[in-house]
Short mmCIF file of N, CA and C in Angstrom, two decimals:
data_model
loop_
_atom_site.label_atom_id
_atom_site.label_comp_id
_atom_site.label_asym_id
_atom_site.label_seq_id
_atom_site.Cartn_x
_atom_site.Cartn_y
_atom_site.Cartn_z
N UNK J 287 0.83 -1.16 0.00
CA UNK J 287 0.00 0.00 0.00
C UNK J 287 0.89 1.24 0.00
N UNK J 288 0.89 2.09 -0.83
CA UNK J 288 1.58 3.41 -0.86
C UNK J 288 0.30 4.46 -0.97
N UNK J 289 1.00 5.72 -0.63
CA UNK J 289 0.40 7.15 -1.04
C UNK J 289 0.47 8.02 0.43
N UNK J 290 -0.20 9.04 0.24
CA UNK J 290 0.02 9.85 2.06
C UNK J 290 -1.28 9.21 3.33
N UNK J 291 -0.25 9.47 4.25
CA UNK J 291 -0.94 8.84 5.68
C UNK J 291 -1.23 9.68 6.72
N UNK J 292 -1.65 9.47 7.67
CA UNK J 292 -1.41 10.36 8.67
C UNK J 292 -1.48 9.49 9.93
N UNK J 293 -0.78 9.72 10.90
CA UNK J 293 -0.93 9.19 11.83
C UNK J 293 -0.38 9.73 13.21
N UNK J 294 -1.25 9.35 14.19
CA UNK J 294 -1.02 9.65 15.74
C UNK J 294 0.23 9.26 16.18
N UNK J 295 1.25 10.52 15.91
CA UNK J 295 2.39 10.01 16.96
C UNK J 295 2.80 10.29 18.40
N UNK J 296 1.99 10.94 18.91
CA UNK J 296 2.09 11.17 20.38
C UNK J 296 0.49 11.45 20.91
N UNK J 297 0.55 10.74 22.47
CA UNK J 297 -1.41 11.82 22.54
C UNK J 297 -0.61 11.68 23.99
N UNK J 298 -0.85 13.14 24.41
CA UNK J 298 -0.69 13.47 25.93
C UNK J 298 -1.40 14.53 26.12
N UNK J 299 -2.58 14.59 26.82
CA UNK J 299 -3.67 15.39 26.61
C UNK J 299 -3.23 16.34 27.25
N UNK J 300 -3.58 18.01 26.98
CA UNK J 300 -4.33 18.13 25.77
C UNK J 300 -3.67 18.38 24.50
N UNK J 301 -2.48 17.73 23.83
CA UNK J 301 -1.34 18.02 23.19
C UNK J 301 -1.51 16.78 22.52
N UNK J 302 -1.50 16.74 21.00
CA UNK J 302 -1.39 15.71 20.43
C UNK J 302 -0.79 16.12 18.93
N UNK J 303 -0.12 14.78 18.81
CA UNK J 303 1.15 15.10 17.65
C UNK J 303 0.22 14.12 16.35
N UNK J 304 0.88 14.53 14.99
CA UNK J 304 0.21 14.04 14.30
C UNK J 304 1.00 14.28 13.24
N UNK J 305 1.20 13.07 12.43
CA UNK J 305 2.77 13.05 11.37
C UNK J 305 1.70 12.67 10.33
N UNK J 306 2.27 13.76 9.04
CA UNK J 306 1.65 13.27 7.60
C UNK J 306 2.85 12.67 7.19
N UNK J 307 2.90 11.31 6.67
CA UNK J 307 3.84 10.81 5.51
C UNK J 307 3.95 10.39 4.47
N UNK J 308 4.87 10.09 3.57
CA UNK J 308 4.33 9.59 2.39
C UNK J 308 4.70 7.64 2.64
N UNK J 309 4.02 7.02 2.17
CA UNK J 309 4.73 5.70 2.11
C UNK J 309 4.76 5.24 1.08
N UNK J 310 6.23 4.46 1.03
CA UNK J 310 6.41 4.25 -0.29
C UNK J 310 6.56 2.79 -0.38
N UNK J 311 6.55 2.07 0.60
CA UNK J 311 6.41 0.39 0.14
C UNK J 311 5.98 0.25 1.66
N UNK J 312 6.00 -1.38 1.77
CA UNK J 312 5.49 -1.46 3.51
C UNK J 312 6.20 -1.35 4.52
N UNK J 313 7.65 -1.11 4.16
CA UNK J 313 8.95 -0.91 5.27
C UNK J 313 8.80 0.45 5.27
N UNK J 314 9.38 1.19 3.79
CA UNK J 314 9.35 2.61 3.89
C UNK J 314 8.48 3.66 4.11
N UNK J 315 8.81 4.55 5.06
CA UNK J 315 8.05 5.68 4.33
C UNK J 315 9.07 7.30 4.65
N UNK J 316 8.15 8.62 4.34
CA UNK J 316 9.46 9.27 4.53
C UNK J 316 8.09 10.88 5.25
N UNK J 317 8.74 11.09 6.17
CA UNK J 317 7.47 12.13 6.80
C UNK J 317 7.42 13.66 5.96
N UNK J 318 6.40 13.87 5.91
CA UNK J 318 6.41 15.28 5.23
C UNK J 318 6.03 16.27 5.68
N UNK J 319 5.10 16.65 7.31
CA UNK J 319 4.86 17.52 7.86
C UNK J 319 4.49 16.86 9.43
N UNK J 320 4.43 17.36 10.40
CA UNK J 320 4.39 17.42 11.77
C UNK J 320 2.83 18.17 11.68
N UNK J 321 1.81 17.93 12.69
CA UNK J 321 0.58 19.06 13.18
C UNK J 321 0.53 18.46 14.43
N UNK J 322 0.28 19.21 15.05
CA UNK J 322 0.01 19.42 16.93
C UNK J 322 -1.32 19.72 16.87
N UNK J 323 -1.95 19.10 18.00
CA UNK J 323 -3.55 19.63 18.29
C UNK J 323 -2.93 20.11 19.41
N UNK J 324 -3.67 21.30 20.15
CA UNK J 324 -3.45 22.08 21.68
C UNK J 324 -5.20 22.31 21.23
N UNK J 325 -6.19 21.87 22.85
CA UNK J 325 -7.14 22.29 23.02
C UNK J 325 -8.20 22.30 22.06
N UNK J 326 -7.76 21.46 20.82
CA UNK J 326 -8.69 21.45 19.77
C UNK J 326 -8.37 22.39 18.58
N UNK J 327 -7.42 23.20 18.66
CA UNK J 327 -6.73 23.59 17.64
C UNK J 327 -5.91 22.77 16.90
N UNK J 328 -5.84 23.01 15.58
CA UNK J 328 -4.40 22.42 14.74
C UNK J 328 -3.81 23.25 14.42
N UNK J 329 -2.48 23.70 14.25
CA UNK J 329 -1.28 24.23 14.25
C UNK J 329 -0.29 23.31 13.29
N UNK J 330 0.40 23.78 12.01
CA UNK J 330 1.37 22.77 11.33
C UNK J 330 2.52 22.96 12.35
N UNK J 331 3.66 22.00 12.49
CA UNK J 331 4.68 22.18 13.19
C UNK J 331 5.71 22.76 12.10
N UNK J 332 6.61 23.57 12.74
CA UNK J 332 7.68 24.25 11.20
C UNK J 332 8.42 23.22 10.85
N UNK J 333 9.34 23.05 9.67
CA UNK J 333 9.93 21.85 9.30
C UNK J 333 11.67 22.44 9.88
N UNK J 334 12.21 21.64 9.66
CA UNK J 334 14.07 22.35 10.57
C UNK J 334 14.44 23.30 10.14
N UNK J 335 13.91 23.43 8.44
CA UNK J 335 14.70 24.74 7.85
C UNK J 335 13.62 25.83 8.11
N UNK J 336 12.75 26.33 8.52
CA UNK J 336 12.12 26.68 8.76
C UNK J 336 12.42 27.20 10.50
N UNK J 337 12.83 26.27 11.29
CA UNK J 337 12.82 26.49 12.08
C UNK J 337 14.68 27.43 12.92
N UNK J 338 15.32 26.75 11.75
CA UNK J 338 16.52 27.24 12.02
C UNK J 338 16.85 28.69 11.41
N UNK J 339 16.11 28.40 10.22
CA UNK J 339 16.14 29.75 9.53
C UNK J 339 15.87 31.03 10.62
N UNK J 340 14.55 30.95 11.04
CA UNK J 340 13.97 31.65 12.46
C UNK J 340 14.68 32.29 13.42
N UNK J 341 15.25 30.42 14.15
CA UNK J 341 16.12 31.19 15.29
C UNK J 341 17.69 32.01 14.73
N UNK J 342 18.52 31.50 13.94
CA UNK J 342 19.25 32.23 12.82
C UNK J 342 18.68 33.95 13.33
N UNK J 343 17.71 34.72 12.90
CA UNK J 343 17.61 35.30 11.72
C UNK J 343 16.87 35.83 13.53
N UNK J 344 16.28 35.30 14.07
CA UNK J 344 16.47 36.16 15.90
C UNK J 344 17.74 36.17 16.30
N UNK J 345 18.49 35.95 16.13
CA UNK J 345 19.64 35.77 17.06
C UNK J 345 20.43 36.71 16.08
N UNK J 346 20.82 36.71 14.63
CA UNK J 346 21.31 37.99 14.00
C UNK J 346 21.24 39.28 13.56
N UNK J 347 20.15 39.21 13.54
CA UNK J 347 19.38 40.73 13.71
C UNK J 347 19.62 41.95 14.53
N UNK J 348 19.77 41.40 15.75
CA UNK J 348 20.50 42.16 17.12
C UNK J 348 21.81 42.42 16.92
N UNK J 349 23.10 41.57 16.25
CA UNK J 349 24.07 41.63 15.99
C UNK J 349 24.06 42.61 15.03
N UNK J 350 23.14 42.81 13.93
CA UNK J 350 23.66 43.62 12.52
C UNK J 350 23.35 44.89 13.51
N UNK J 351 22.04 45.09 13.96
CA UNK J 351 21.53 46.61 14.54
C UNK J 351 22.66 46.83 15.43
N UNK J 352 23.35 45.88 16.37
CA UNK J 352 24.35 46.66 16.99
C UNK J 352 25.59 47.01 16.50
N UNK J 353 26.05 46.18 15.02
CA UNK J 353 27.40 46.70 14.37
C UNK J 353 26.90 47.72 13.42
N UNK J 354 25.83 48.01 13.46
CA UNK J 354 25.68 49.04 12.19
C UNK J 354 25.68 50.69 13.64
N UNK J 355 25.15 50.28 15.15
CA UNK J 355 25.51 51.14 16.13
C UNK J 355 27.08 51.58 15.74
N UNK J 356 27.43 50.70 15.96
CA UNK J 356 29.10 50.31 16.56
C UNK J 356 30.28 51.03 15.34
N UNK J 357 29.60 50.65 14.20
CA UNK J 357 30.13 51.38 13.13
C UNK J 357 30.57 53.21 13.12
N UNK J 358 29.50 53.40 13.79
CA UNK J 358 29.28 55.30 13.49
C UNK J 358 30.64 55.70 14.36
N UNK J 359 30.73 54.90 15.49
CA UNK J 359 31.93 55.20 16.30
C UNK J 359 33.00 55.22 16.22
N UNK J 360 33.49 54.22 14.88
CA UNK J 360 35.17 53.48 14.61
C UNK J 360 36.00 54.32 13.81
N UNK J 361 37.14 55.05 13.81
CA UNK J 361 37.88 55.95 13.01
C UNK J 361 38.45 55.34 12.65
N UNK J 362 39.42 55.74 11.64
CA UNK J 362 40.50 55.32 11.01
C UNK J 362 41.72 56.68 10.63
N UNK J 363 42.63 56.42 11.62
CA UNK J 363 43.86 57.38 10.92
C UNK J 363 45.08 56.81 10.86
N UNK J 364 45.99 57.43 10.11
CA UNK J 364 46.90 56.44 9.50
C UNK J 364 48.13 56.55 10.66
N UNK J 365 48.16 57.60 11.18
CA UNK J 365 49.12 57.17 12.52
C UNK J 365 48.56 56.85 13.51
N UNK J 366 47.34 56.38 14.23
CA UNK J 366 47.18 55.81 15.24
C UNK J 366 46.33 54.47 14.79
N UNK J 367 45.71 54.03 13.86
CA UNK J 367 45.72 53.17 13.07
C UNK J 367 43.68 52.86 14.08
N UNK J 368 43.20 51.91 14.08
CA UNK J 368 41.47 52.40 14.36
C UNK J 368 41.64 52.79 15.69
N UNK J 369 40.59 53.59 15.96
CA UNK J 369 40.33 54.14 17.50
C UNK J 369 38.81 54.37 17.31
N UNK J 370 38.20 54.34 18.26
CA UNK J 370 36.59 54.95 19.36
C UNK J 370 36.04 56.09 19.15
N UNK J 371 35.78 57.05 18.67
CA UNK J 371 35.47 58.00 19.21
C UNK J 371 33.91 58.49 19.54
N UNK J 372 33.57 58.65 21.16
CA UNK J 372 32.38 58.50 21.16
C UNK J 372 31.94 60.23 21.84
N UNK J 373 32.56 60.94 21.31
CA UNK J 373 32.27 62.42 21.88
C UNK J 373 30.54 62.91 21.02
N UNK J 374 30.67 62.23 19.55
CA UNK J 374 28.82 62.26 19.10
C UNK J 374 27.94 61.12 19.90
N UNK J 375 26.70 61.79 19.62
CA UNK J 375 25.83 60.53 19.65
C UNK J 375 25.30 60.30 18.51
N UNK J 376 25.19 59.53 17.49
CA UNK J 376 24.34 59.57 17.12
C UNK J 376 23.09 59.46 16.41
N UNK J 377 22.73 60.31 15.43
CA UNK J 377 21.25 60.72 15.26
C UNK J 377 19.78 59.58 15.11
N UNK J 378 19.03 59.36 16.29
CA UNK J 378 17.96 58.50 16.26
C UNK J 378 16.97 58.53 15.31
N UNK J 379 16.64 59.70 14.79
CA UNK J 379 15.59 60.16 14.70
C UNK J 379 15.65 61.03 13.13
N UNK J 380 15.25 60.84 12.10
CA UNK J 380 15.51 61.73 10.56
C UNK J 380 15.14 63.03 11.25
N UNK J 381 14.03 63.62 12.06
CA UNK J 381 14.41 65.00 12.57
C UNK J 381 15.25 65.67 13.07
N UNK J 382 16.38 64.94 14.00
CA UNK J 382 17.34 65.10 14.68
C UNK J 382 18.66 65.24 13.87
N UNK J 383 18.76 65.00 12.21
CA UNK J 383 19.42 65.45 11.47
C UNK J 383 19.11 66.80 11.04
N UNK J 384 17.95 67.62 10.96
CA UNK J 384 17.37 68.51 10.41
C UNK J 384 17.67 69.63 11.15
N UNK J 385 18.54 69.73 12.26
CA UNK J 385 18.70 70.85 13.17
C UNK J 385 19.98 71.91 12.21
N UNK J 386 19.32 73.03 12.49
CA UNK J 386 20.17 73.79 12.21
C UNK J 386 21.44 74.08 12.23
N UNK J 387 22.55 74.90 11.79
CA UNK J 387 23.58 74.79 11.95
C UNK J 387 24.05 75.68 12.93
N UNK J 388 22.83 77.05 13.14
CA UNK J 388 22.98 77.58 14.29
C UNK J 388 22.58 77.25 15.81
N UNK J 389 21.97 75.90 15.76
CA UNK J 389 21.72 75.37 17.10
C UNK J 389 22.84 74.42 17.57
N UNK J 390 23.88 74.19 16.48
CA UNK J 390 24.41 73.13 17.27
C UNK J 390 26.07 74.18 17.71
N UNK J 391 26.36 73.75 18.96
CA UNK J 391 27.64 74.02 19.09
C UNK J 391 28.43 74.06 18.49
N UNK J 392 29.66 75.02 18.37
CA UNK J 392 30.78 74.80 17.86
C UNK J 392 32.01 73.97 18.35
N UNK J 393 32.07 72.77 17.74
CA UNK J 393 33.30 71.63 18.37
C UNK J 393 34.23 72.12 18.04
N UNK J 394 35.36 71.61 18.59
CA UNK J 394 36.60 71.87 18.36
C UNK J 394 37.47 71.93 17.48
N UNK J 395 38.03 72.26 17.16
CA UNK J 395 38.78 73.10 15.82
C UNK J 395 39.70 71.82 15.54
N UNK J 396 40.19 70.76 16.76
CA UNK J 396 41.24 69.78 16.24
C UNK J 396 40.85 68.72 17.42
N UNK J 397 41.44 67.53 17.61
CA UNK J 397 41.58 66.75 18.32
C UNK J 397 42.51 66.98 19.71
N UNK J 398 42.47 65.50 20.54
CA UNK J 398 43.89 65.79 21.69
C UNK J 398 44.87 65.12 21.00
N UNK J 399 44.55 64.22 20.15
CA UNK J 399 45.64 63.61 19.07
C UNK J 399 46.08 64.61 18.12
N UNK J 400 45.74 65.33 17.41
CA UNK J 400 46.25 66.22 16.76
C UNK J 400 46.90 67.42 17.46
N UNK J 401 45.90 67.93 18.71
CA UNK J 401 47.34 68.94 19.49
C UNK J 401 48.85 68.66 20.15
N UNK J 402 48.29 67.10 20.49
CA UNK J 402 49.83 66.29 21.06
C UNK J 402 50.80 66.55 19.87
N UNK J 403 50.08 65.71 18.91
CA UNK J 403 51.38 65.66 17.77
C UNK J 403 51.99 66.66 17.11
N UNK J 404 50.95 67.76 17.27
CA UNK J 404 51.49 69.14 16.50
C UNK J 404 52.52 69.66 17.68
N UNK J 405 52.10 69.40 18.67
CA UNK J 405 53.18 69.91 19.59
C UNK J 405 54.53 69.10 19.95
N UNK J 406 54.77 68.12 19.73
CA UNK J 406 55.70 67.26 19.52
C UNK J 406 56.40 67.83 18.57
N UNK J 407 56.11 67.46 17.51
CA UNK J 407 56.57 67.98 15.74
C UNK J 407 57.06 69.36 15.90
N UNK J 408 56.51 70.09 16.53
CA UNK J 408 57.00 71.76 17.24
C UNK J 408 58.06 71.87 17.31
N UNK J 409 58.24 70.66 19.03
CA UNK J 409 59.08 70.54 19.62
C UNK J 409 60.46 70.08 19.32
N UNK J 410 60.59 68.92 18.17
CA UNK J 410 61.40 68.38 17.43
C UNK J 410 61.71 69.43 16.62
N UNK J 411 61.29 70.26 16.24
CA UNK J 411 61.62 71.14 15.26
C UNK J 411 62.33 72.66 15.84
N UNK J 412 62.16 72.85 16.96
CA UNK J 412 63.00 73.83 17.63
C UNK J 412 63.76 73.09 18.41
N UNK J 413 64.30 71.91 18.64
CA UNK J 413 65.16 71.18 18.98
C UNK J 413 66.38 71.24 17.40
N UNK J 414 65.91 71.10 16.08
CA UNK J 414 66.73 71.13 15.52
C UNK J 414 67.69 72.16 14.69
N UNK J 415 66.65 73.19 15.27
CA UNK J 415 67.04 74.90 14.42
C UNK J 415 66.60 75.10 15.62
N UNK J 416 67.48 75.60 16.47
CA UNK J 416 67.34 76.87 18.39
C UNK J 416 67.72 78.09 17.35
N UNK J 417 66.71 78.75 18.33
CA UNK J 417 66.29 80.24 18.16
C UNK J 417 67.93 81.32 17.85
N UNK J 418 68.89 80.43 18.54
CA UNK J 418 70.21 81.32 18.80
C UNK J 418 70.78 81.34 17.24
N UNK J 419 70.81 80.35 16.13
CA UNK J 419 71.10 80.05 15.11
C UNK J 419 70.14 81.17 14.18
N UNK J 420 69.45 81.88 14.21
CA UNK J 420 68.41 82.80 13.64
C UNK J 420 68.89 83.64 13.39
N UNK J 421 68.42 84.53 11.77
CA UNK J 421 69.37 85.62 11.62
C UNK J 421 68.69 86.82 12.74
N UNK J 422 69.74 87.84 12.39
CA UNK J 422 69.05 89.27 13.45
C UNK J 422 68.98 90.07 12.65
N UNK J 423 67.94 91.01 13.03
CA UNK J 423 68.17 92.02 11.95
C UNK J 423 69.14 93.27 12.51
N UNK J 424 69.41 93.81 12.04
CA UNK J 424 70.38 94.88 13.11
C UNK J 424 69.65 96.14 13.42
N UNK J 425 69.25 96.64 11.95
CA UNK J 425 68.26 98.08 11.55
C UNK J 425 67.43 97.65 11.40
N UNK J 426 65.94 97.55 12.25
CA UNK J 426 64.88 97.34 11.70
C UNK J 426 64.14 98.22 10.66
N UNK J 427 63.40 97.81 9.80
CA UNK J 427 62.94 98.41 8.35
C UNK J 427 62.28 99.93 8.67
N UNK J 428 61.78 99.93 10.05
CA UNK J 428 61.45 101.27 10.37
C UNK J 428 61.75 102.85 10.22
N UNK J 429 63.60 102.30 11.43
CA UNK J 429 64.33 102.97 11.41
C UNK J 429 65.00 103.47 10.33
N UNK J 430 65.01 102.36 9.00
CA UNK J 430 65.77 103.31 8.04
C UNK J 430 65.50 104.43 7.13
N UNK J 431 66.22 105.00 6.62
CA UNK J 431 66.18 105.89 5.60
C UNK J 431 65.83 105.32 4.03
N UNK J 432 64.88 106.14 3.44
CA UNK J 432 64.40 105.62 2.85
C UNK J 432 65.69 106.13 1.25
N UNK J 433 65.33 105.07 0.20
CA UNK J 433 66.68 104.98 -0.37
C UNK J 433 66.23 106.12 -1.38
N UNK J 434 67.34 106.97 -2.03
CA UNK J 434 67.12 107.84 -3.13
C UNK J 434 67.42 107.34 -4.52
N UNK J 435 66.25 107.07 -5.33
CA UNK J 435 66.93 106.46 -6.17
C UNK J 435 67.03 106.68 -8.08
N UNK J 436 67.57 108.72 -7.38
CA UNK J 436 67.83 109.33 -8.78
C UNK J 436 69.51 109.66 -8.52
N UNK J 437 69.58 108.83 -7.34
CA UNK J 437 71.28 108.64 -7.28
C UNK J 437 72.35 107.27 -8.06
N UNK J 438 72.89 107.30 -8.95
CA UNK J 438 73.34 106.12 -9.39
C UNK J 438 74.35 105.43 -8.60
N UNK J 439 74.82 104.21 -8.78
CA UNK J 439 75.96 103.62 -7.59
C UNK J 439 77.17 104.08 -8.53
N UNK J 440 78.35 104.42 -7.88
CA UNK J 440 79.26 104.43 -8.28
C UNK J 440 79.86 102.88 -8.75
N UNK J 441 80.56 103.36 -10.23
CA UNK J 441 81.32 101.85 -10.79
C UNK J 441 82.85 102.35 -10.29
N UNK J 442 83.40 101.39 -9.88
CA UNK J 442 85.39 101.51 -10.10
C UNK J 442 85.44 101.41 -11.56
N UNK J 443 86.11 102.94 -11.92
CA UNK J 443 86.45 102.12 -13.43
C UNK J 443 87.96 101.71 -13.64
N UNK J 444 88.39 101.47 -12.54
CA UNK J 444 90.15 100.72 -12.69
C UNK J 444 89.75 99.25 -12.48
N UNK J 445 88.07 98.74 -12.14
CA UNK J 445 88.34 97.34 -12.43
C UNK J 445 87.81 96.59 -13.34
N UNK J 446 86.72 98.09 -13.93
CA UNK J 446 86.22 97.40 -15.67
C UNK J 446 87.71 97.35 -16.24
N UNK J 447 88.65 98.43 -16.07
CA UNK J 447 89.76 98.63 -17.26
C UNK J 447 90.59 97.13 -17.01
N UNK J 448 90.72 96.61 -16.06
CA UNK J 448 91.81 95.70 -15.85
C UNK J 448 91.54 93.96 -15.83
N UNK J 449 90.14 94.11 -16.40
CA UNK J 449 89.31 92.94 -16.58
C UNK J 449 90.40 92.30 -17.87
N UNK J 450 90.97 90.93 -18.01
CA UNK J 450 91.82 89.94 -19.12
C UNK J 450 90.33 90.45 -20.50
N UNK J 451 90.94 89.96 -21.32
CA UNK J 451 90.11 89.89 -22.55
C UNK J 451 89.23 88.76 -22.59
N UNK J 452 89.43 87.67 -21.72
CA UNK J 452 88.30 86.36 -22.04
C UNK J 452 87.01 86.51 -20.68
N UNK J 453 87.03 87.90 -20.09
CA UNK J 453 86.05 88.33 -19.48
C UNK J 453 85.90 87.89 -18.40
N UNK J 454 87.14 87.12 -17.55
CA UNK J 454 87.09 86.65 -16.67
C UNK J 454 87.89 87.65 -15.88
N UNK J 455 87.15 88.54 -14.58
CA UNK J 455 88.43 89.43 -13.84
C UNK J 455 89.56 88.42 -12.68
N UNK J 456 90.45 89.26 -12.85
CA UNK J 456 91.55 88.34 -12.05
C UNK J 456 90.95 88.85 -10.51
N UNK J 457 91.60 88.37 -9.45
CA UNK J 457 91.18 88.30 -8.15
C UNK J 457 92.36 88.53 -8.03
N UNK J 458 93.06 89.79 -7.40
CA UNK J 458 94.19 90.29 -6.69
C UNK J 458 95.34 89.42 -5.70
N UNK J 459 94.24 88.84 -4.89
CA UNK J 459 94.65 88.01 -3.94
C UNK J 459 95.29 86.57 -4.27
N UNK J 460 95.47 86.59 -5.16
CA UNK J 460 96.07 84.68 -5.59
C UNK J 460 96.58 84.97 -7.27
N UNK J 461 97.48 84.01 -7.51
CA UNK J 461 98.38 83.97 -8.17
C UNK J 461 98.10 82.43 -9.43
N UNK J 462 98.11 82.56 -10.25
CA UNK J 462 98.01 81.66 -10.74
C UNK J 462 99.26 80.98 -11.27
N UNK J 463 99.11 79.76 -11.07
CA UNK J 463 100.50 79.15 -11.58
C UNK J 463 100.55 78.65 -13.19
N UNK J 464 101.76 78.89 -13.43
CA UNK J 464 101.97 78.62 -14.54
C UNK J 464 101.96 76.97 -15.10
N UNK J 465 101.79 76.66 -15.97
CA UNK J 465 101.82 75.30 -16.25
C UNK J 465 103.09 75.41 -17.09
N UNK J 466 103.77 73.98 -16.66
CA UNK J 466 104.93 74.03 -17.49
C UNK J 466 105.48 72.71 -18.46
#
């Protein structure tokens, strides 16, 4: 005898189980749905994938909503490599984006990571050029006289005249040797 069956597989009142199967010879058969009576109701029972799918899909849900939280918080910079930062909260609510730009505070112009390091980098850097190595000025631009300049500079003309012919002037001070 083959085709679908049904039959009583549990009775514990008021709870009773009830297996549809198919049979396919008189040894075999292979089940195809579960139903529960409670109180005179029937109810199908879920099948595993059904049922795993479920708890799955409760149990990850909470995980995505809290890494998609967890996300807004995580930085990335290339010298301190990820960090936290939880000085926002935020925004719950699509209205709570809509606030003006004159209601919200003005944050801070930089980080404590960025003032450390700028001040470090400072520091290294007037460690390697000190202030004493700096030019001075002697006359500040104030004090001077301002230049006249329908006065021409005087030329030496004893050192245009004494310039060699290949336009190179000799230098007084040194001697050139002869090649021999």
């Amino acid at each position: 005898m083959t085709g679908i069956q049904y039959v009583l597989w549990s009775a514990q009142p008021p709870l009773y189980v009830i297996c549809k199967h198919r049979r396919n010879n008189m040894q075999n058969v292979t089940p195809l749905a579960y139903y529960y009576v409670i109180n005179g109701t029937v109810y199908q029972a879920p099948d595993v994938y059904t049922f795993v799918q479920s708890r799955l899909l409760g149990a990850v849900e909470p995980l995505k909503n809290a890494f998609d939280q967890v996300i807004q918080y995580s930085r990335y910079n290339v010298a301190k490599g990820y960090y936290w930062q939880f000085d926002k909260k935020p925004a719950t609510k699509k209205d709570d984006e809509k606030v003006s730009e004159e209601e919200k505070p003005l944050q801070a112009r930089s980080t404590h990571f960025q003032k450390t390091r700028t001040h470090m980098l400072m520091q290294n850097l007037f460690e390697m050029f000190p202030a004493g190595n700096s030019l001075s000025i002697s006359d500040p631009p104030g004090n001077s006289e301002p230049m006249d300049t329908d006065v021409k500079p005087e030329v030496n003309e004893e050192a245009t005249h004494s310039q060699p012919a290949d336009g190179n002037a000799a230098n007084p001070g040194t001697s050139v040797a002869k090649s021999k």
